[in-house]
Each structure stands twice: as structure tokens, then as C-alpha cells.
Amino acid sequence: MDRPLHCCSYSALKSWLPILSWLPKYKLRYLQMDLLAGLTVGLTTVPQALAYAEVAGLPVQYGLYSAFMGGFIYTLLGTSKDVTLGPTAIMSLLCFSVVGGQPQRAVLLSLLCGVIQAVMALLRLGFLLDFISYPVIKGFTCAAAVTIGFSQVKNILGIQDVPHQFFLEVYYTFHKIPEARVGDVVLGLVCLALLITLMFMKSHLGSGHGSGYFRFTRKLVWAVATMRNALVVVAATLVAYSWDAYGHHVFTITGHTTQGLPPFSPPPTSDTTFNGTVVSFKEIIEEFGGGLAVIPLMGLLESIAIAKAFASQNSYRIDANQELLAIGVTNIMGSFVSAYPVTGSFGRTAVNSQTGVCTPAGGVITSVIVLLSLAFLMPAFYYIPKASLAAVIICAVAPMVDYHVVIKMWKIHRLDLLPFGVTFLLSFWEVQYGIIGGVAISGALLLYTMARPKMKVSDHGVLVIELSSGVSFPAVEHLSHIIHTQALQISPPRSVVLDCHHVSIIDYTVISELRDLLRQFKLREVKLMFSGLQPSILKVLLAADLQGFRYTDSVEEALQMESMSLLSD
């Protein structure tokens, strides 16, 4: 929606701070539901944040550093009651592909992404996201799911020193299978089995009708299944601690983590390598390269898609540009507490919605739980087995591999498989190249349809050419070619009626070509007539003062005029 004209009015302030719209109407029952939803999402967020830090190649505490700022900022600036901001699998993978697991650069990346996103919001550039087509998004998410999921196989097996580049990772993972640790394999498979079982139970819960005992049992199963990540990680940690206490080091554990809340300080604008070389801000920006374009756009795309989906499901509306601002400010402020780039999480947003959250205030409760974990539970995270976190990640990304979409694209529009395939395959080489390649292919297909619009040619004694869309400069040559080959270059030349009732766009290049065509028709003593012109197009053509320009309201009228002209001749 458009911002109010009076920038200092209370209504303008409410549009920039949506909390002013819902907070005065807040009720006690909202608080109860927000507390329940915030607690449930918090117990889901903590283990996922730890796991996603592993995907980003960062120490596990950075996952928690990135998980709490979004709840506070989104409560102030967000327009969806359901969305939760924080680390996600895709953003973690993108972050790793750009910074390679260097914490200081990941924090600086968060600041730069936030600035870009906030500027896009203020300049209302959200429409740029429309140029990333659905096949590109699905190709990227499928490839990302495969990449992320396979990257965790080494942690399930307990093997070390595996390269991060996907194809090398595949080779060395299989090559080092003989080095697998039995304890990690058993624990990882048990965690996977438990998570899959609980996911299956949750998806097959019946309706809430029935006896009181049945309803209680259903709620209990739903609660356990919803908090499955936290429960499995806690259980695995207790197992690892028990074995370690008796001197049996059979699991690969997370190890030392920094305890306490992160300091509030500006993100570093330079870096120092292991050999003491100082890397300047300009050099870091150059190394980020295309990631500075890809990560902000993918973050916005993921979050807005989630917000729109749940707004539609729960019958309310969001402000897309305000969502951009919320994500941008979250990443800017997050960089001051050592966070890496975040976006909306589909899984945690679904949990938030299903638990019955009433307002964005539920995010504050989630953030408080993350802060409490940082303040008091970090020593316990020392014993978290990496295999259990790997199981959490694999189960989180597995649903993203959507093979059904390939079948649907084959049935509906097979050409969409081209950008999907290019994005999917290139993403295994470099994530950024996959997205850029897919967008380039989608753009080329879009430009081709503009340059070769569909034209229906029919013979009514006079040639009738029906234009199916707007005519802009890329399509001029195609239109001219059809008219020349089918009307002007045959013997005898034929008159043409251009049916323009679908045409809503025309530009100067088209006008110039039409002027030349009218001259060619006059030289050959045949006619070029226009029919069904929309008022805006007619106004442009009349202003161009084309010699020999004739137009009618309909094709039938044009044909009638031509037949009368032939009879008079």
C-alpha cells in the first residue's frame, strides 16, 4: 500500500511502525496464545540455530546470535502475525558460499545485506523480486536441499577433513567411509529414525473431535512432534555426556562454545588473515562479489513468499515493502550482535501459525528463550553430538526436494524446465552462478516472447493479422517480416488489416516502422488498416501524424470498407 502523504502524521507513523496498529487492541487471551506459540517456536529455534550455524561453517553460538534480533525487530516493523525471522538452511548455505566460514566476514555481510534490503524498501524496489521466476526458485531450493543434506552425511558418519566443494565432498565422503565412527553412525541413524517417526505421526494426526482422552492424546502427540528437534538433541546430548563421563569418547561432539550474550558493537570493516595480513573493507567487498546481490534478494524472496502464503491462509494482508524494511533492519541490527544474514523461516513460521499465535509479539518470547539459552545453557552445548544436529538439518531440508514440481512443469509448460534445470545444475558448482544463470535464462525467454509475440494470420480476401499482445521495439522486426512476406512481397500485393484490440503498449520504434510500412503499402497501391484500437493507442498514432493512416472500430468494418473500395474500383 502507498505511504500517506503527510509524513509526520500518526497514520504515517502507524504505516512505518505496524505495532501501533495492533498493540492498542491487545487482549489478555492474545497474550496466552502468544506465550504458548513463542515458547513452542523457541524450543524449535534453538536446536535449528545451532545446526544451521554448522551449515554456514561458523561456530554454533553464531546460530543463536542470529536467532534473537529478528523477534524484537519484527514485532515493531512486521505486518504478518505468523512470520519468524532467523537463520535458515538456504541463507546459511549462501553465507558459507560467500564468506567460507569466516565469522567476522559473515557479520559484515549481514550489515551490508541489511543496508541493501532497507534501501530497496525505502525506494520501493520490491518489484525486482518479480524477475526471479518460480522455476528458478524451485531449481535453487532443490539443489540447495541436496547440497545441504549431503554436506551433513560426513557428520552422520563422523569423518573429518572433507572438502566443502560439492563434487569433491561427494567423492571424499564415499572415499572415507571406511573411517566412519560406529558411535556417530548409530546415533545419527537413531536420531533420523526418531525425527522421521515424529514427523510422520504429526502429519497423520486425526481431527480434534472425539472423547476428552482422545483430544488430550492428540495434543500431547502434536506437542511432542512439534518439539521433536529439541527433544532429540537433548536426548542425544544426555547420551553423549553419559558415555563421556565414563571415559568412552565414542561420539564427535560440538566442543567448546563461547558462553554468554554477544557484545553489542559495530561489525568489523576489515579483517586480518592467519599470517597477519590486513584485508581492507574494499577488498572484502570485492571478494563478496555477486553474493552481495544474490543474498539480499534471496532473503527478501524467501521471507515475502512465506508472509504472503500465511497471510492468504489466515485471511489477512501484508505490506511487501514494509516486510523488506523489517528484514533489512533486522540484518543491520543483527550485525551489531555478531549475527549472520537471516530471513523468514517456513518451518518455524508454520509452527507459529499452527500453535495459534495472535500477534507478532510471539517473536519476543522466542527471542527471550534464545537469549536465556545463550546466557545459561552454552556449557551444556559442549556435549551436543554433531550427528544429532546433522539429523535435524537433513530432516529440515528433505521436504525442499520437490520432484512433483518437475512433473507439473512438464505437463503445463515444458520450456520452464530449462531455467529450472540450469539453476539446479549450476547451483552444485556455485550457488550464486545457479541463481544468476537461471535468472539469465528466464530473462532470455521473457525477451524472446516480447520479440516474437504470437500473431494470428487469417485470410478474408484481405489479410487479417491479429496481434495477441502489446507491440514494443523488440517485436517490430518480426511484425514487419510477416507483413512483407505475406502481403507486400507476393504478386499481386495484398491489403492488410491489423487487429489491435489486444494491443495496450506501443513505442517510438514501432511508430517509425509503421510509417515506413504505410509508405510501402501506398507504393504498391494496397492498404494497411488498423482496427480495434484502444483509446490510448489511437491517441499516440494520431499524434504521430502518419500519412495514409486508416482505422476502424472492428475487423468487420475494415473488411466491409475494403470490399466497397474494390467494388468502386
Coordinates of C-alpha atoms in Angstrom, one line a residue:
M1 CA 0.0 0.0 0.0
D2 CA 1.1 3.6 -0.6
R3 CA 2.5 5.7 2.2
P4 CA 0.4 8.6 3.4
L5 CA 1.3 12.0 2.0
H6 CA 1.7 13.6 5.4
C7 CA 5.0 12.0 6.6
C8 CA 4.6 13.4 10.2
S9 CA 1.0 12.3 10.7
Y10 CA 0.0 9.5 13.2
S11 CA -1.3 7.4 10.3
A12 CA 2.1 7.7 8.5
L13 CA 3.8 6.6 11.8
K14 CA 1.5 3.6 12.0
S15 CA 2.4 2.6 8.5
W16 CA 6.1 2.6 9.4
L17 CA 5.5 1.0 12.8
P18 CA 2.7 -1.5 12.4
I19 CA 2.9 -2.3 16.2
L20 CA 0.9 0.9 16.7
S21 CA -2.0 -0.6 14.8
W22 CA -2.4 -3.9 16.8
L23 CA -0.9 -3.0 20.3
P24 CA -3.8 -0.8 21.4
K25 CA -6.2 -3.7 20.6
Y26 CA -4.1 -6.3 22.5
K27 CA -6.1 -8.6 24.8
L28 CA -5.2 -11.0 27.6
R29 CA -6.2 -14.1 25.5
Y30 CA -3.7 -12.9 22.9
L31 CA -1.0 -12.9 25.5
Q32 CA -1.8 -16.5 26.4
M33 CA -1.6 -17.7 22.8
D34 CA 1.5 -15.6 22.0
L35 CA 3.3 -17.0 25.1
L36 CA 2.4 -20.6 24.0
A37 CA 3.5 -20.0 20.4
G38 CA 6.6 -18.2 21.4
L39 CA 7.7 -20.9 23.7
T40 CA 7.0 -23.6 21.2
V41 CA 8.9 -21.8 18.4
G42 CA 11.7 -21.1 20.8
L43 CA 12.2 -24.7 21.6
T44 CA 12.3 -25.3 17.8
T45 CA 14.6 -22.4 17.1
V46 CA 17.5 -23.2 19.5
P47 CA 18.4 -26.6 18.0
Q48 CA 17.9 -25.4 14.5
A49 CA 20.0 -22.3 15.0
L50 CA 22.8 -24.5 16.3
A51 CA 22.5 -26.8 13.3
Y52 CA 22.3 -24.0 10.7
A53 CA 25.5 -22.4 12.1
E54 CA 27.2 -25.7 11.1
V55 CA 25.8 -25.3 7.6
A56 CA 27.2 -21.7 7.5
G57 CA 30.6 -23.1 8.6
L58 CA 30.5 -21.0 11.7
P59 CA 30.8 -21.8 15.5
V60 CA 27.5 -23.0 16.8
Q61 CA 26.9 -19.9 19.0
Y62 CA 26.6 -17.7 15.9
G63 CA 23.4 -19.5 15.1
L64 CA 22.0 -18.3 18.4
Y65 CA 23.5 -14.8 17.9
S66 CA 21.5 -14.7 14.6
A67 CA 18.2 -16.0 16.1
F68 CA 17.1 -13.4 18.6
M69 CA 17.2 -10.0 17.0
G70 CA 14.5 -10.8 14.4
G71 CA 11.9 -11.4 17.1
F72 CA 12.3 -8.0 18.6
I73 CA 12.6 -6.0 15.3
Y74 CA 9.8 -7.9 13.5
T75 CA 7.4 -7.2 16.5
L76 CA 7.9 -3.5 15.8
L77 CA 8.0 -3.4 12.0
G78 CA 6.4 -6.7 10.7
T79 CA 3.0 -6.9 9.1
S80 CA 2.4 -10.7 9.5
K81 CA 1.4 -12.2 12.8
D82 CA 3.0 -15.6 11.8
V83 CA 6.4 -14.9 10.3
T84 CA 9.5 -15.7 12.4
L85 CA 12.9 -14.3 11.3
G86 CA 16.1 -16.2 11.9
P87 CA 18.8 -18.4 10.4
T88 CA 17.6 -20.8 7.7
A89 CA 19.2 -23.6 5.7
I90 CA 19.3 -21.7 2.4
M91 CA 20.7 -18.4 3.9
S92 CA 23.3 -20.4 5.8
L93 CA 24.4 -22.2 2.6
L94 CA 24.5 -18.8 0.7
C95 CA 26.5 -17.3 3.6
F96 CA 29.0 -20.1 3.5
S97 CA 29.4 -19.9 -0.2
V98 CA 30.4 -16.2 0.1
V99 CA 32.4 -16.0 3.4
G100 CA 33.7 -19.5 3.6
G101 CA 33.0 -19.9 7.3
Q102 CA 34.8 -16.7 8.5
P103 CA 32.8 -15.2 11.4
Q104 CA 33.9 -11.6 11.0
R105 CA 33.0 -11.5 7.4
A106 CA 29.7 -13.2 8.0
V107 CA 28.8 -10.4 10.4
L108 CA 29.9 -7.7 7.9
L109 CA 27.8 -9.5 5.2
S110 CA 24.8 -9.2 7.5
L111 CA 25.2 -5.4 7.8
L112 CA 25.7 -4.9 4.0
C113 CA 22.7 -7.2 3.2
G114 CA 20.6 -5.3 5.7
V115 CA 21.5 -1.9 4.2
I116 CA 20.8 -3.1 0.6
Q117 CA 17.4 -4.6 1.8
A118 CA 16.4 -1.4 3.7
V119 CA 17.3 0.8 0.8
M120 CA 15.3 -1.4 -1.5
A121 CA 12.3 -1.0 0.8
L122 CA 12.7 2.8 1.1
L123 CA 13.0 3.1 -2.7
R124 CA 10.1 0.7 -3.2
L125 CA 12.2 -1.7 -5.3
G126 CA 10.4 -4.8 -4.3
F127 CA 9.2 -5.3 -7.9
L128 CA 12.7 -6.5 -8.7
L129 CA 11.9 -9.8 -7.0
D130 CA 9.3 -10.4 -9.7
F131 CA 12.1 -11.1 -12.1
I132 CA 13.1 -14.3 -10.2
S133 CA 10.7 -16.8 -11.7
Y134 CA 9.2 -19.8 -9.9
P135 CA 11.2 -22.4 -11.8
V136 CA 14.5 -20.6 -10.8
I137 CA 13.4 -20.6 -7.2
K138 CA 12.4 -24.3 -7.2
G139 CA 15.6 -25.2 -9.0
F140 CA 17.7 -23.4 -6.4
T141 CA 15.8 -24.7 -3.4
C142 CA 16.0 -28.3 -4.7
A143 CA 19.7 -28.0 -5.4
A144 CA 20.3 -26.3 -2.0
A145 CA 18.4 -29.1 -0.2
V146 CA 20.6 -31.8 -1.9
T147 CA 23.8 -29.8 -1.2
I148 CA 22.9 -29.1 2.5
G149 CA 21.6 -32.6 3.1
F150 CA 24.6 -34.3 1.6
S151 CA 27.0 -32.0 3.5
Q152 CA 25.7 -33.5 6.7
V153 CA 26.4 -37.1 5.7
K154 CA 30.0 -36.6 6.9
N155 CA 28.7 -35.7 10.4
I156 CA 26.4 -38.7 10.5
L157 CA 29.5 -40.9 9.6
G158 CA 31.8 -39.0 11.9
I159 CA 34.5 -38.5 9.3
Q160 CA 36.9 -35.5 9.2
D161 CA 38.7 -33.4 6.6
V162 CA 36.1 -33.5 3.9
P163 CA 36.3 -30.5 1.4
H164 CA 33.3 -28.2 1.1
Q165 CA 33.0 -28.0 -2.7
F166 CA 30.1 -30.2 -3.6
F167 CA 31.6 -32.6 -6.1
L168 CA 34.8 -33.0 -4.0
E169 CA 32.6 -33.5 -1.0
V170 CA 30.7 -36.3 -2.7
Y171 CA 34.0 -38.0 -3.7
Y172 CA 35.8 -37.8 -0.3
T173 CA 32.7 -38.7 1.7
F174 CA 32.4 -42.1 -0.2
H175 CA 36.2 -42.4 -0.2
K176 CA 36.4 -42.1 3.6
I177 CA 33.5 -44.4 4.5
P178 CA 36.0 -46.9 6.0
E179 CA 37.0 -44.2 8.5
A180 CA 33.4 -43.9 9.8
R181 CA 32.9 -43.9 13.6
V182 CA 30.4 -46.5 14.7
G183 CA 29.1 -44.4 17.6
D184 CA 28.3 -41.4 15.3
V185 CA 26.7 -43.7 12.7
V186 CA 24.4 -45.4 15.2
L187 CA 23.4 -42.2 17.0
G188 CA 22.8 -40.3 13.7
L189 CA 20.6 -43.1 12.3
V190 CA 18.6 -43.4 15.5
C191 CA 18.1 -39.6 15.6
L192 CA 17.0 -39.7 11.9
A193 CA 14.6 -42.5 12.7
L194 CA 13.1 -40.7 15.7
L195 CA 12.7 -37.4 13.8
I196 CA 11.1 -39.1 10.7
T197 CA 8.7 -41.1 13.0
L198 CA 7.6 -38.0 14.9
M199 CA 7.2 -36.1 11.6
F200 CA 5.0 -39.0 10.2
M201 CA 2.9 -39.0 13.4
K202 CA 2.3 -35.3 13.3
S203 CA 1.3 -35.4 9.6
H204 CA -1.2 -38.2 10.3
L205 CA -3.0 -36.9 13.3
G206 CA -6.7 -37.1 13.0
S207 CA -9.2 -34.3 13.7
G208 CA -9.7 -32.9 17.1
H209 CA -13.1 -34.5 17.6
G210 CA -13.8 -37.3 19.9
S211 CA -13.6 -38.0 23.7
G212 CA -11.6 -35.9 26.1
Y213 CA -8.9 -38.6 26.4
F214 CA -8.5 -38.7 22.6
R215 CA -8.2 -34.9 22.3
F216 CA -5.6 -34.9 25.2
T217 CA -3.6 -37.7 23.5
R218 CA -3.7 -35.9 20.2
K219 CA -2.5 -32.6 21.7
L220 CA 0.3 -34.5 23.5
V221 CA 1.4 -36.2 20.3
W222 CA 1.3 -32.9 18.5
A223 CA 3.3 -31.1 21.2
V224 CA 6.0 -33.8 21.3
A225 CA 6.2 -34.0 17.4
T226 CA 6.4 -30.2 17.2
M227 CA 9.3 -30.0 19.7
R228 CA 11.0 -33.1 18.2
N229 CA 14.2 -31.2 17.3
A230 CA 14.8 -30.0 20.8
L231 CA 13.8 -33.4 22.4
V232 CA 16.1 -35.4 20.1
V233 CA 19.0 -33.1 20.5
V234 CA 18.6 -33.1 24.4
A235 CA 18.3 -36.9 24.4
A236 CA 21.4 -37.3 22.2
T237 CA 23.3 -34.8 24.4
L238 CA 22.5 -36.8 27.5
V239 CA 23.7 -40.0 25.8
A240 CA 26.9 -38.3 24.8
Y241 CA 27.5 -36.9 28.2
S242 CA 26.9 -40.2 29.9
W243 CA 29.4 -42.0 27.7
D244 CA 31.9 -39.2 28.1
A245 CA 31.5 -39.3 31.9
Y246 CA 32.7 -42.9 31.9
G247 CA 35.7 -42.1 29.7
H248 CA 34.2 -43.5 26.4
H249 CA 34.6 -40.9 23.7
V250 CA 32.5 -42.6 21.0
F251 CA 30.8 -39.5 19.6
T252 CA 32.0 -36.4 17.7
I253 CA 30.7 -33.6 19.9
T254 CA 30.4 -29.9 19.3
G255 CA 33.1 -29.0 21.7
H256 CA 33.9 -25.6 23.3
T257 CA 31.4 -22.8 22.7
T258 CA 31.6 -19.2 23.8
Q259 CA 29.3 -18.6 26.8
G260 CA 27.2 -15.5 27.4
L261 CA 25.5 -12.9 25.3
P262 CA 27.3 -11.4 22.4
P263 CA 28.8 -7.9 22.9
F264 CA 26.8 -5.0 21.2
S265 CA 29.4 -3.5 18.9
P266 CA 29.7 -2.3 15.3
P267 CA 30.6 -5.0 12.9
P268 CA 34.3 -5.1 11.8
T269 CA 35.0 -3.3 8.5
S270 CA 38.4 -5.0 7.9
D271 CA 39.8 -8.5 8.5
T272 CA 43.2 -10.0 9.4
T273 CA 44.3 -13.2 7.9
F274 CA 46.2 -16.0 9.7
N275 CA 49.5 -14.7 8.6
G276 CA 48.7 -11.2 9.9
T277 CA 47.8 -9.5 6.6
V278 CA 45.1 -6.8 7.0
V279 CA 42.3 -7.1 4.4
S280 CA 40.6 -3.7 3.8
F281 CA 36.9 -3.1 3.5
K282 CA 37.2 -2.5 -0.3
E283 CA 39.0 -5.9 -0.7
I284 CA 36.3 -7.7 1.3
I285 CA 33.6 -6.2 -0.8
E286 CA 35.4 -7.3 -3.9
E287 CA 35.7 -10.8 -2.5
F288 CA 32.0 -10.9 -1.7
G289 CA 31.3 -10.2 -5.4
G290 CA 27.9 -11.3 -6.7
G291 CA 26.9 -12.6 -3.3
L292 CA 26.1 -9.0 -2.3
A293 CA 23.3 -9.1 -4.9
V294 CA 22.2 -12.7 -4.5
I295 CA 21.9 -13.0 -0.8
P296 CA 19.7 -9.9 -0.1
L297 CA 17.4 -10.8 -3.0
M298 CA 17.0 -14.4 -1.9
G299 CA 16.5 -13.4 1.7
L300 CA 13.7 -11.0 0.6
L301 CA 12.2 -13.5 -1.8
E302 CA 12.1 -16.3 0.8
S303 CA 10.6 -14.2 3.6
I304 CA 7.9 -12.4 1.5
A305 CA 6.8 -15.7 -0.1
I306 CA 6.3 -17.1 3.3
A307 CA 4.5 -14.0 4.6
K308 CA 2.2 -14.0 1.6
A309 CA 1.4 -17.7 1.9
F310 CA 0.4 -17.5 5.6
A311 CA -1.4 -14.2 5.1
S312 CA -3.6 -15.9 2.4
Q313 CA -4.1 -19.0 4.6
N314 CA -5.1 -16.9 7.7
S315 CA -7.1 -14.2 5.8
Y316 CA -5.1 -11.0 6.3
R317 CA -2.9 -8.8 4.2
I318 CA 0.8 -7.8 4.4
D319 CA 2.7 -4.8 3.1
A320 CA 5.5 -6.2 1.0
N321 CA 7.7 -3.1 1.2
Q322 CA 7.3 -3.0 5.0
E323 CA 8.4 -6.6 5.1
L324 CA 11.5 -5.6 3.1
L325 CA 12.2 -2.9 5.7
A326 CA 11.7 -5.3 8.6
I327 CA 14.2 -7.8 7.2
G328 CA 16.7 -5.1 6.3
V329 CA 16.6 -3.5 9.8
T330 CA 16.9 -7.0 11.4
N331 CA 20.0 -7.7 9.4
I332 CA 21.5 -4.3 10.2
M333 CA 20.8 -4.6 13.9
G334 CA 21.8 -8.2 13.9
S335 CA 25.3 -7.3 12.7
F336 CA 25.8 -5.4 15.9
V337 CA 25.3 -8.6 17.9
S338 CA 27.5 -10.9 15.7
A339 CA 24.7 -12.3 13.6
Y340 CA 25.0 -13.5 10.0
P341 CA 22.2 -12.8 7.4
V342 CA 18.7 -14.1 8.3
T343 CA 15.3 -14.3 6.7
G344 CA 11.9 -15.8 7.3
S345 CA 11.8 -19.5 8.2
F346 CA 9.0 -21.5 6.6
G347 CA 9.2 -24.4 9.2
R348 CA 9.2 -22.2 12.3
T349 CA 6.5 -19.9 10.8
A350 CA 4.3 -22.9 10.2
V351 CA 4.8 -24.0 13.9
N352 CA 4.0 -20.4 15.0
S353 CA 0.7 -20.4 12.9
Q354 CA -0.4 -23.9 14.0
T355 CA 0.2 -23.0 17.7
G356 CA -2.3 -20.2 17.3
V357 CA -0.1 -17.1 17.6
C358 CA -2.3 -13.9 17.6
T359 CA 0.3 -11.1 17.0
P360 CA 4.0 -10.6 16.2
A361 CA 4.6 -10.4 19.9
G362 CA 5.1 -14.1 20.0
G363 CA 8.6 -13.4 18.4
V364 CA 9.6 -11.6 21.6
I365 CA 9.1 -14.8 23.7
T366 CA 11.1 -16.8 21.1
S367 CA 13.9 -14.3 21.3
V368 CA 13.9 -14.3 25.1
I369 CA 14.3 -18.2 25.1
V370 CA 17.3 -17.8 22.7
L371 CA 18.9 -15.2 25.0
L372 CA 18.3 -17.4 28.1
S373 CA 20.0 -20.3 26.2
L374 CA 23.0 -18.1 25.4
A375 CA 23.2 -16.9 29.0
F376 CA 22.9 -20.2 30.8
L377 CA 23.0 -23.2 28.6
M378 CA 26.1 -22.8 26.5
P379 CA 28.2 -25.2 28.7
A380 CA 25.7 -27.9 28.0
F381 CA 26.0 -27.4 24.3
Y382 CA 29.6 -28.7 24.6
Y383 CA 28.3 -32.3 24.6
I384 CA 25.8 -31.9 21.7
P385 CA 26.8 -34.7 19.2
K386 CA 27.3 -33.4 15.6
A387 CA 25.4 -36.4 14.3
S388 CA 22.2 -35.2 16.1
L389 CA 22.5 -31.7 14.6
A390 CA 23.1 -33.3 11.2
A391 CA 19.9 -35.4 11.6
V392 CA 18.0 -32.2 12.4
I393 CA 19.3 -30.5 9.3
I394 CA 18.6 -33.4 7.0
C395 CA 15.0 -33.7 8.2
A396 CA 14.6 -29.9 7.8
V397 CA 15.8 -29.7 4.2
A398 CA 14.4 -33.0 2.9
P399 CA 10.9 -31.6 2.1
M400 CA 12.5 -28.9 0.0
V401 CA 13.4 -31.6 -2.7
D402 CA 10.1 -31.2 -4.6
Y403 CA 10.2 -33.7 -7.5
H404 CA 6.5 -33.2 -8.1
V405 CA 7.2 -29.7 -9.5
V406 CA 9.2 -31.2 -12.4
I407 CA 6.2 -33.3 -13.4
K408 CA 3.9 -30.3 -13.2
M409 CA 6.2 -28.1 -15.3
W410 CA 6.4 -30.9 -17.9
K411 CA 2.6 -31.1 -18.1
I412 CA 1.9 -27.3 -18.0
H413 CA 4.8 -25.5 -19.8
R414 CA 7.8 -27.6 -20.7
L415 CA 10.0 -24.6 -21.5
D416 CA 10.1 -23.8 -17.8
L417 CA 12.2 -26.9 -17.3
L418 CA 15.1 -25.0 -19.0
P419 CA 15.7 -22.3 -16.3
F420 CA 14.8 -24.9 -13.6
G421 CA 17.5 -27.3 -14.9
V422 CA 20.1 -24.6 -15.5
T423 CA 19.6 -23.3 -11.9
F424 CA 19.6 -26.8 -10.4
L425 CA 22.8 -27.9 -12.1
L426 CA 24.8 -24.7 -11.8
S427 CA 24.0 -24.5 -8.1
F428 CA 26.1 -27.6 -7.4
W429 CA 29.1 -25.7 -8.9
E430 CA 28.4 -22.3 -7.2
V431 CA 25.2 -21.2 -5.6
Q432 CA 25.4 -17.7 -7.0
Y433 CA 26.1 -19.0 -10.5
G434 CA 23.0 -21.2 -10.3
I435 CA 20.7 -18.2 -9.4
I436 CA 22.3 -15.8 -11.9
G437 CA 22.2 -18.4 -14.7
G438 CA 18.6 -19.3 -14.0
V439 CA 17.6 -15.6 -14.0
A440 CA 19.5 -15.0 -17.2
I441 CA 17.7 -17.9 -18.9
S442 CA 14.3 -16.8 -17.6
G443 CA 15.1 -13.2 -18.8
A444 CA 16.1 -14.5 -22.3
L445 CA 12.9 -16.5 -22.6
L446 CA 10.9 -13.4 -21.5
L447 CA 12.7 -11.2 -24.0
Y448 CA 12.1 -13.8 -26.7
T449 CA 8.3 -13.7 -26.1
M450 CA 8.5 -9.9 -26.3
A451 CA 10.4 -10.1 -29.6
R452 CA 8.3 -12.9 -31.1
P453 CA 4.7 -12.2 -29.9
K454 CA 2.0 -14.5 -31.2
M455 CA 0.3 -13.3 -34.3
K456 CA -2.8 -15.0 -35.8
V457 CA -2.9 -14.6 -39.6
S458 CA -6.2 -15.3 -41.4
D459 CA -7.4 -14.8 -45.0
H460 CA -10.7 -13.0 -45.6
G461 CA -9.9 -11.8 -49.1
V462 CA -7.9 -9.3 -47.2
L463 CA -5.1 -10.5 -44.9
V464 CA -6.1 -10.1 -41.2
I465 CA -3.2 -10.1 -38.6
E466 CA -4.4 -10.4 -35.0
L467 CA -1.7 -9.1 -32.5
S468 CA -2.0 -11.0 -29.3
S469 CA -0.2 -8.6 -27.0
G470 CA 1.5 -5.2 -26.8
V471 CA 3.9 -4.2 -29.6
S472 CA 7.3 -2.8 -28.5
F473 CA 10.6 -2.3 -30.2
P474 CA 11.9 -5.9 -30.0
A475 CA 8.8 -7.2 -31.9
V476 CA 9.0 -4.6 -34.7
E477 CA 11.2 -6.7 -37.0
H478 CA 9.1 -9.8 -36.5
L479 CA 5.9 -7.9 -37.4
S480 CA 7.5 -6.2 -40.4
H481 CA 8.8 -9.6 -41.7
I482 CA 5.4 -11.2 -41.5
I483 CA 3.7 -8.3 -43.4
H484 CA 6.4 -8.2 -46.0
T485 CA 6.5 -11.9 -46.7
Q486 CA 2.7 -12.5 -46.7
A487 CA 1.4 -9.2 -48.2
L488 CA 4.0 -7.0 -49.8
Q489 CA 6.4 -9.4 -51.5
I490 CA 3.8 -11.6 -53.2
S491 CA 2.2 -10.9 -56.5
P492 CA -0.2 -9.2 -56.5
P493 CA 0.4 -7.4 -53.2
R494 CA -2.4 -7.7 -50.7
S495 CA -4.1 -5.3 -48.3
V496 CA -3.8 -5.9 -44.6
V497 CA -6.0 -5.3 -41.6
L498 CA -4.1 -5.2 -38.2
D499 CA -6.4 -6.3 -35.4
C500 CA -5.1 -4.4 -32.4
H501 CA -7.8 -4.9 -29.8
H502 CA -5.2 -6.7 -27.6
V503 CA -2.5 -4.1 -28.0
S504 CA -2.0 -1.8 -25.0
I505 CA 1.7 -0.8 -25.5
I506 CA 3.4 0.9 -28.4
D507 CA 6.6 2.9 -28.6
Y508 CA 8.5 5.2 -30.9
T509 CA 10.4 2.5 -32.8
V510 CA 7.0 0.8 -33.7
I511 CA 5.7 4.2 -34.9
S512 CA 8.7 4.6 -37.2
E513 CA 8.3 1.1 -38.6
L514 CA 4.6 1.7 -39.2
R515 CA 5.4 4.9 -41.1
D516 CA 7.7 3.0 -43.4
L517 CA 5.1 0.2 -43.8
L518 CA 2.4 2.7 -44.8
R519 CA 4.7 4.2 -47.4
Q520 CA 5.4 0.7 -48.8
F521 CA 1.7 -0.1 -49.0
K522 CA 1.0 3.2 -50.8
L523 CA 3.7 2.5 -53.4
R524 CA 2.2 -0.9 -54.1
E525 CA -1.3 0.6 -54.2
V526 CA -2.7 -1.6 -51.4
K527 CA -4.0 -0.6 -48.0
L528 CA -2.8 -1.1 -44.3
M529 CA -5.7 -0.6 -42.0
F530 CA -6.0 -0.7 -38.2
S531 CA -9.0 -1.9 -36.2
G532 CA -10.0 -2.2 -32.5
L533 CA -7.5 0.4 -31.3
Q534 CA -7.7 1.2 -27.6
P535 CA -8.1 5.0 -26.9
S536 CA -4.6 5.4 -25.5
I537 CA -3.0 3.7 -28.6
L538 CA -5.2 5.7 -31.0
K539 CA -4.1 8.9 -29.3
V540 CA -0.5 8.0 -29.9
L541 CA -1.0 7.1 -33.5
L542 CA -2.9 10.3 -34.3
A543 CA -0.3 12.4 -32.6
A544 CA 2.4 10.7 -34.8
D545 CA 0.6 12.1 -37.9
L546 CA 1.1 9.1 -40.1
Q547 CA 0.3 9.6 -43.8
G548 CA -2.3 7.2 -45.0
F549 CA -3.3 6.1 -41.5
R550 CA -6.8 4.5 -41.5
Y551 CA -8.6 2.9 -38.6
T552 CA -12.0 1.3 -37.8
D553 CA -13.7 0.1 -34.7
S554 CA -13.8 -3.5 -35.7
V555 CA -12.3 -6.0 -38.2
E556 CA -15.7 -6.5 -39.8
E557 CA -16.0 -2.8 -40.5
A558 CA -12.5 -2.8 -42.1
L559 CA -13.3 -5.7 -44.3
Q560 CA -16.5 -4.0 -45.4
M561 CA -14.7 -0.8 -46.3
E562 CA -12.1 -2.8 -48.3
S563 CA -14.8 -4.7 -50.2
M564 CA -16.7 -1.5 -51.0
S565 CA -13.4 0.0 -52.2
L566 CA -12.8 -2.9 -54.5
L567 CA -16.3 -2.7 -55.9
S568 CA -15.9 1.0 -56.6
D569 CA -12.6 0.3 -58.4

